[in-house]
Amino acid sequence: MRKLLEGTKLTSEMADNIAACHSEERSDEEGAVPGGATEPAHDWSSTIGQTLAQLLKRPQITIEELAPVLRDLDPSFFERNEIRSNPRESVATLSSEIRNELKSVETEIKYEGYLLQQQRAMERMKKSEQRAIPDWFNYRSVSGLSREVQEKLTHVRPRTLAQASRIPGVTPAAVSLVNVYIEIQARRRGQEAAI
């Protein structure tokens, strides 16, 4: 389903189908505001040419709104359970299994950027945890470390940042400071050696 959403661009026919389905739903619902006005529909014409996945990244668009088009594009996905044959019927006719799968795909697409950012941060953290702490490193020169943390690190002398992070009382912020200071002191040592 995700590949389908990422590879399918919205056409004017699809936009008309979506708009028609949602105008029928709105007329059937009691969702009108006082005064007889109904909630405004999306302007699908401005989205023609975008992939369905790009549309789903918009906060105001849900996968339920795209269900009529998805049903036409991949009928086998929707035929796993008995549903009504009219493709313009509400998403309420979907089984909970199909609805849950659709919602799962929607969540993956909507939050993809955040998930990638989190994954990159985890990879950076793993990489930095493997960083060796040189024997010459002086913990007392790290401003921002409490005396207690300096004493613990000096006493234990961990070989890697991962080992340092497992010492009770050593916070992730302290490990991050040590990581930065290793780089700073290594550059200074390199510059002094070059002179």
PDB file of C-alpha atoms in Angstrom:
ATOM      1  CA  MET A   1       0.000   0.000   0.000  1.00  0.00           C
ATOM      2  CA  ARG A   2       2.853   2.352   0.823  1.00  0.00           C
ATOM      3  CA  LYS A   3       4.499   1.760  -2.556  1.00  0.00           C
ATOM      4  CA  LEU A   4       1.167   2.411  -4.216  1.00  0.00           C
ATOM      5  CA  LEU A   5       0.770   5.710  -2.366  1.00  0.00           C
ATOM      6  CA  GLU A   6       4.354   6.764  -3.155  1.00  0.00           C
ATOM      7  CA  GLY A   7       4.109   5.810  -6.830  1.00  0.00           C
ATOM      8  CA  THR A   8       0.640   7.120  -7.714  1.00  0.00           C
ATOM      9  CA  LYS A   9       0.123  10.730  -8.718  1.00  0.00           C
ATOM     10  CA  LEU A  10      -3.253  12.336  -8.217  1.00  0.00           C
ATOM     11  CA  THR A  11      -5.139  12.853 -11.480  1.00  0.00           C
ATOM     12  CA  SER A  12      -8.138  15.100 -12.047  1.00  0.00           C
ATOM     13  CA  GLU A  13     -10.366  11.989 -12.247  1.00  0.00           C
ATOM     14  CA  MET A  14      -9.111  10.818  -8.865  1.00  0.00           C
ATOM     15  CA  ALA A  15      -9.654  14.281  -7.381  1.00  0.00           C
ATOM     16  CA  ASP A  16     -13.216  14.331  -8.733  1.00  0.00           C
ATOM     17  CA  ASN A  17     -13.849  10.864  -7.272  1.00  0.00           C
ATOM     18  CA  ILE A  18     -12.567  11.933  -3.844  1.00  0.00           C
ATOM     19  CA  ALA A  19     -14.540  15.182  -3.906  1.00  0.00           C
ATOM     20  CA  ALA A  20     -17.738  13.383  -4.979  1.00  0.00           C
ATOM     21  CA  CYS A  21     -17.405  10.796  -2.212  1.00  0.00           C
ATOM     22  CA  HIS A  22     -16.874  13.396   0.461  1.00  0.00           C
ATOM     23  CA  SER A  23     -19.648  15.672  -0.717  1.00  0.00           C
ATOM     24  CA  GLU A  24     -22.050  12.690  -0.493  1.00  0.00           C
ATOM     25  CA  GLU A  25     -20.804  11.880   3.007  1.00  0.00           C
ATOM     26  CA  ARG A  26     -21.195  15.483   4.125  1.00  0.00           C
ATOM     27  CA  SER A  27     -24.768  15.650   2.872  1.00  0.00           C
ATOM     28  CA  ASP A  28     -25.590  12.428   4.766  1.00  0.00           C
ATOM     29  CA  GLU A  29     -24.040  13.623   8.023  1.00  0.00           C
ATOM     30  CA  GLU A  30     -25.387  15.980  10.635  1.00  0.00           C
ATOM     31  CA  GLY A  31     -22.038  17.843  10.524  1.00  0.00           C
ATOM     32  CA  ALA A  32     -23.472  21.146   9.456  1.00  0.00           C
ATOM     33  CA  VAL A  33     -22.728  24.198  11.524  1.00  0.00           C
ATOM     34  CA  PRO A  34     -25.514  26.523  12.702  1.00  0.00           C
ATOM     35  CA  GLY A  35     -26.981  28.478   9.825  1.00  0.00           C
ATOM     36  CA  GLY A  36     -27.003  25.519   7.447  1.00  0.00           C
ATOM     37  CA  ALA A  37     -23.374  25.877   6.245  1.00  0.00           C
ATOM     38  CA  THR A  38     -21.258  22.750   5.913  1.00  0.00           C
ATOM     39  CA  GLU A  39     -17.595  22.318   6.591  1.00  0.00           C
ATOM     40  CA  PRO A  40     -15.555  23.379   3.521  1.00  0.00           C
ATOM     41  CA  ALA A  41     -14.113  20.579   1.397  1.00  0.00           C
ATOM     42  CA  HIS A  42     -10.458  20.366   0.364  1.00  0.00           C
ATOM     43  CA  ASP A  43      -9.529  21.996  -2.922  1.00  0.00           C
ATOM     44  CA  TRP A  44      -8.181  18.896  -4.649  1.00  0.00           C
ATOM     45  CA  SER A  45      -7.475  20.708  -7.945  1.00  0.00           C
ATOM     46  CA  SER A  46      -4.350  22.334  -6.488  1.00  0.00           C
ATOM     47  CA  THR A  47      -2.936  18.913  -5.577  1.00  0.00           C
ATOM     48  CA  ILE A  48      -3.143  17.282  -9.007  1.00  0.00           C
ATOM     49  CA  GLY A  49       0.221  15.815 -10.012  1.00  0.00           C
ATOM     50  CA  GLN A  50       1.381  15.175  -6.451  1.00  0.00           C
ATOM     51  CA  THR A  51       1.807  11.644  -5.201  1.00  0.00           C
ATOM     52  CA  LEU A  52      -0.785  10.323  -2.799  1.00  0.00           C
ATOM     53  CA  ALA A  53       1.980   9.985  -0.203  1.00  0.00           C
ATOM     54  CA  GLN A  54       2.770  13.709  -0.548  1.00  0.00           C
ATOM     55  CA  LEU A  55      -0.892  14.466   0.029  1.00  0.00           C
ATOM     56  CA  LEU A  56      -0.952  12.314   3.162  1.00  0.00           C
ATOM     57  CA  LYS A  57       1.897  14.346   4.650  1.00  0.00           C
ATOM     58  CA  ARG A  58      -0.528  17.255   4.899  1.00  0.00           C
ATOM     59  CA  PRO A  59      -2.077  17.347   8.363  1.00  0.00           C
ATOM     60  CA  GLN A  60      -5.596  18.049   7.087  1.00  0.00           C
ATOM     61  CA  ILE A  61      -5.669  15.027   4.737  1.00  0.00           C
ATOM     62  CA  THR A  62      -6.318  11.534   6.053  1.00  0.00           C
ATOM     63  CA  ILE A  63      -6.087   8.136   4.434  1.00  0.00           C
ATOM     64  CA  GLU A  64      -9.846   7.737   4.779  1.00  0.00           C
ATOM     65  CA  GLU A  65     -10.297  10.548   2.271  1.00  0.00           C
ATOM     66  CA  LEU A  66      -8.115   8.666  -0.211  1.00  0.00           C
ATOM     67  CA  ALA A  67      -9.852   5.309   0.374  1.00  0.00           C
ATOM     68  CA  PRO A  68     -12.185   5.565  -2.674  1.00  0.00           C
ATOM     69  CA  VAL A  69      -9.186   6.065  -4.980  1.00  0.00           C
ATOM     70  CA  LEU A  70      -7.155   3.372  -3.244  1.00  0.00           C
ATOM     71  CA  ARG A  71     -10.064   0.957  -3.591  1.00  0.00           C
ATOM     72  CA  ASP A  72     -10.051   1.550  -7.379  1.00  0.00           C
ATOM     73  CA  LEU A  73      -6.257   1.208  -7.618  1.00  0.00           C
ATOM     74  CA  ASP A  74      -5.880  -1.922  -5.472  1.00  0.00           C
ATOM     75  CA  PRO A  75      -9.217  -3.744  -5.166  1.00  0.00           C
ATOM     76  CA  SER A  76      -7.580  -6.910  -3.829  1.00  0.00           C
ATOM     77  CA  PHE A  77      -6.412  -5.050  -0.712  1.00  0.00           C
ATOM     78  CA  PHE A  78     -10.003  -4.110   0.087  1.00  0.00           C
ATOM     79  CA  GLU A  79     -11.579  -7.440  -0.971  1.00  0.00           C
ATOM     80  CA  ARG A  80     -10.010  -9.407   1.853  1.00  0.00           C
ATOM     81  CA  ASN A  81     -13.185  -8.927   3.832  1.00  0.00           C
ATOM     82  CA  GLU A  82     -16.722  -8.575   2.670  1.00  0.00           C
ATOM     83  CA  ILE A  83     -17.481  -4.921   1.977  1.00  0.00           C
ATOM     84  CA  ARG A  84     -20.105  -3.136  -0.036  1.00  0.00           C
ATOM     85  CA  SER A  85     -19.470  -2.896  -3.754  1.00  0.00           C
ATOM     86  CA  ASN A  86     -20.176   0.833  -4.092  1.00  0.00           C
ATOM     87  CA  PRO A  87     -16.710   2.487  -4.036  1.00  0.00           C
ATOM     88  CA  ARG A  88     -18.250   5.800  -3.010  1.00  0.00           C
ATOM     89  CA  GLU A  89     -19.500   4.490   0.294  1.00  0.00           C
ATOM     90  CA  SER A  90     -17.963   5.711   3.508  1.00  0.00           C
ATOM     91  CA  VAL A  91     -14.747   4.270   4.901  1.00  0.00           C
ATOM     92  CA  ALA A  92     -16.953   3.067   7.778  1.00  0.00           C
ATOM     93  CA  THR A  93     -17.715   0.007   5.635  1.00  0.00           C
ATOM     94  CA  LEU A  94     -14.076  -1.082   5.936  1.00  0.00           C
ATOM     95  CA  SER A  95     -13.179  -3.836   8.332  1.00  0.00           C
ATOM     96  CA  SER A  96     -11.145  -2.848  11.364  1.00  0.00           C
ATOM     97  CA  GLU A  97      -8.221  -4.916  10.007  1.00  0.00           C
ATOM     98  CA  ILE A  98      -8.078  -2.919   6.767  1.00  0.00           C
ATOM     99  CA  ARG A  99      -8.666   0.390   8.566  1.00  0.00           C
ATOM    100  CA  ASN A 100      -5.811  -0.382  10.996  1.00  0.00           C
ATOM    101  CA  GLU A 101      -3.444  -1.248   8.154  1.00  0.00           C
ATOM    102  CA  LEU A 102      -4.361   1.956   6.330  1.00  0.00           C
ATOM    103  CA  LYS A 103      -3.863   4.014   9.500  1.00  0.00           C
ATOM    104  CA  SER A 104      -0.489   2.362  10.060  1.00  0.00           C
ATOM    105  CA  VAL A 105       0.660   3.283   6.550  1.00  0.00           C
ATOM    106  CA  GLU A 106      -0.674   6.819   7.033  1.00  0.00           C
ATOM    107  CA  THR A 107       1.268   7.207  10.277  1.00  0.00           C
ATOM    108  CA  GLU A 108       4.497   5.962   8.665  1.00  0.00           C
ATOM    109  CA  ILE A 109       4.124   8.446   5.816  1.00  0.00           C
ATOM    110  CA  LYS A 110       3.052  11.427   7.940  1.00  0.00           C
ATOM    111  CA  TYR A 111       5.893  10.987  10.437  1.00  0.00           C
ATOM    112  CA  GLU A 112       8.573   9.721   8.050  1.00  0.00           C
ATOM    113  CA  GLY A 113      10.722  12.844   8.423  1.00  0.00           C
ATOM    114  CA  TYR A 114      10.687  12.629  12.197  1.00  0.00           C
ATOM    115  CA  LEU A 115      11.426   8.916  12.146  1.00  0.00           C
ATOM    116  CA  LEU A 116      14.416   9.415   9.824  1.00  0.00           C
ATOM    117  CA  GLN A 117      15.728  12.236  12.009  1.00  0.00           C
ATOM    118  CA  GLN A 118      15.428  10.031  15.096  1.00  0.00           C
ATOM    119  CA  GLN A 119      17.128   7.138  13.310  1.00  0.00           C
ATOM    120  CA  ARG A 120      20.062   9.370  12.261  1.00  0.00           C
ATOM    121  CA  ALA A 121      20.397  10.629  15.846  1.00  0.00           C
ATOM    122  CA  MET A 122      20.494   7.020  17.100  1.00  0.00           C
ATOM    123  CA  GLU A 123      23.157   6.126  14.524  1.00  0.00           C
ATOM    124  CA  ARG A 124      25.267   9.146  15.564  1.00  0.00           C
ATOM    125  CA  MET A 125      24.889   8.104  19.185  1.00  0.00           C
ATOM    126  CA  LYS A 126      25.956   4.514  18.431  1.00  0.00           C
ATOM    127  CA  LYS A 127      28.936   5.796  16.468  1.00  0.00           C
ATOM    128  CA  SER A 128      29.976   8.154  19.247  1.00  0.00           C
ATOM    129  CA  GLU A 129      29.534   5.417  21.864  1.00  0.00           C
ATOM    130  CA  GLN A 130      32.162   3.377  20.017  1.00  0.00           C
ATOM    131  CA  ARG A 131      34.595   6.301  20.202  1.00  0.00           C
ATOM    132  CA  ALA A 132      37.663   5.438  22.227  1.00  0.00           C
ATOM    133  CA  ILE A 133      38.683   7.766  25.030  1.00  0.00           C
ATOM    134  CA  PRO A 134      42.446   8.364  24.669  1.00  0.00           C
ATOM    135  CA  ASP A 135      44.697   7.544  27.635  1.00  0.00           C
ATOM    136  CA  TRP A 136      45.965  11.130  27.661  1.00  0.00           C
ATOM    137  CA  PHE A 137      42.467  12.615  28.054  1.00  0.00           C
ATOM    138  CA  ASN A 138      42.136  14.852  31.129  1.00  0.00           C
ATOM    139  CA  TYR A 139      38.598  14.856  32.563  1.00  0.00           C
ATOM    140  CA  ARG A 140      39.441  17.757  34.892  1.00  0.00           C
ATOM    141  CA  SER A 141      39.860  20.041  31.872  1.00  0.00           C
ATOM    142  CA  VAL A 142      36.233  19.520  30.829  1.00  0.00           C
ATOM    143  CA  SER A 143      34.349  22.575  32.021  1.00  0.00           C
ATOM    144  CA  GLY A 144      30.725  21.789  32.735  1.00  0.00           C
ATOM    145  CA  LEU A 145      31.395  18.407  34.349  1.00  0.00           C
ATOM    146  CA  SER A 146      30.612  18.239  38.049  1.00  0.00           C
ATOM    147  CA  ARG A 147      33.471  17.361  40.381  1.00  0.00           C
ATOM    148  CA  GLU A 148      31.707  14.123  41.221  1.00  0.00           C
ATOM    149  CA  VAL A 149      31.542  13.062  37.548  1.00  0.00           C
ATOM    150  CA  GLN A 150      35.166  14.143  36.972  1.00  0.00           C
ATOM    151  CA  GLU A 151      36.290  12.016  39.934  1.00  0.00           C
ATOM    152  CA  LYS A 152      34.260   8.990  38.803  1.00  0.00           C
ATOM    153  CA  LEU A 153      35.610   9.153  35.247  1.00  0.00           C
ATOM    154  CA  THR A 154      39.192   9.708  36.451  1.00  0.00           C
ATOM    155  CA  HIS A 155      38.909   6.795  38.882  1.00  0.00           C
ATOM    156  CA  VAL A 156      37.263   4.314  36.458  1.00  0.00           C
ATOM    157  CA  ARG A 157      39.110   5.491  33.281  1.00  0.00           C
ATOM    158  CA  PRO A 158      36.568   4.067  30.787  1.00  0.00           C
ATOM    159  CA  ARG A 159      37.982   3.088  27.402  1.00  0.00           C
ATOM    160  CA  THR A 160      34.944   4.170  25.337  1.00  0.00           C
ATOM    161  CA  LEU A 161      32.091   6.642  25.640  1.00  0.00           C
ATOM    162  CA  ALA A 162      29.711   3.671  25.912  1.00  0.00           C
ATOM    163  CA  GLN A 163      31.565   2.474  29.017  1.00  0.00           C
ATOM    164  CA  ALA A 164      31.493   6.006  30.432  1.00  0.00           C
ATOM    165  CA  SER A 165      27.735   6.188  29.905  1.00  0.00           C
ATOM    166  CA  ARG A 166      27.227   3.045  31.996  1.00  0.00           C
ATOM    167  CA  ILE A 167      28.946   4.486  35.068  1.00  0.00           C
ATOM    168  CA  PRO A 168      26.308   5.311  37.696  1.00  0.00           C
ATOM    169  CA  GLY A 169      25.856   9.077  38.032  1.00  0.00           C
ATOM    170  CA  VAL A 170      27.357   9.904  34.632  1.00  0.00           C
ATOM    171  CA  THR A 171      24.603  11.588  32.618  1.00  0.00           C
ATOM    172  CA  PRO A 172      24.157  11.553  28.832  1.00  0.00           C
ATOM    173  CA  ALA A 173      24.959  15.285  28.875  1.00  0.00           C
ATOM    174  CA  ALA A 174      28.277  14.552  30.633  1.00  0.00           C
ATOM    175  CA  VAL A 175      29.138  11.893  28.036  1.00  0.00           C
ATOM    176  CA  SER A 176      28.305  14.359  25.273  1.00  0.00           C
ATOM    177  CA  LEU A 177      30.605  16.964  26.865  1.00  0.00           C
ATOM    178  CA  VAL A 178      33.412  14.422  27.077  1.00  0.00           C
ATOM    179  CA  ASN A 179      32.886  13.572  23.398  1.00  0.00           C
ATOM    180  CA  VAL A 180      33.179  17.252  22.392  1.00  0.00           C
ATOM    181  CA  TYR A 181      36.252  17.805  24.565  1.00  0.00           C
ATOM    182  CA  ILE A 182      37.983  14.722  23.126  1.00  0.00           C
ATOM    183  CA  GLU A 183      37.685  16.361  19.706  1.00  0.00           C
ATOM    184  CA  ILE A 184      38.886  19.750  20.998  1.00  0.00           C
ATOM    185  CA  GLN A 185      41.869  18.310  22.862  1.00  0.00           C
ATOM    186  CA  ALA A 186      42.771  16.024  19.937  1.00  0.00           C
ATOM    187  CA  ARG A 187      42.848  19.058  17.596  1.00  0.00           C
ATOM    188  CA  ARG A 188      45.013  21.018  20.031  1.00  0.00           C
ATOM    189  CA  ARG A 189      47.419  18.120  20.358  1.00  0.00           C
ATOM    190  CA  GLY A 190      47.537  17.796  16.574  1.00  0.00           C
ATOM    191  CA  GLN A 191      48.265  21.513  16.152  1.00  0.00           C
ATOM    192  CA  GLU A 192      50.968  21.434  18.859  1.00  0.00           C
ATOM    193  CA  ALA A 193      52.592  18.439  17.172  1.00  0.00           C
ATOM    194  CA  ALA A 194      52.598  20.272  13.829  1.00  0.00           C
ATOM    195  CA  ILE A 195      54.473  23.255  15.309  1.00  0.00           C
TER     196      ILE A 195
END
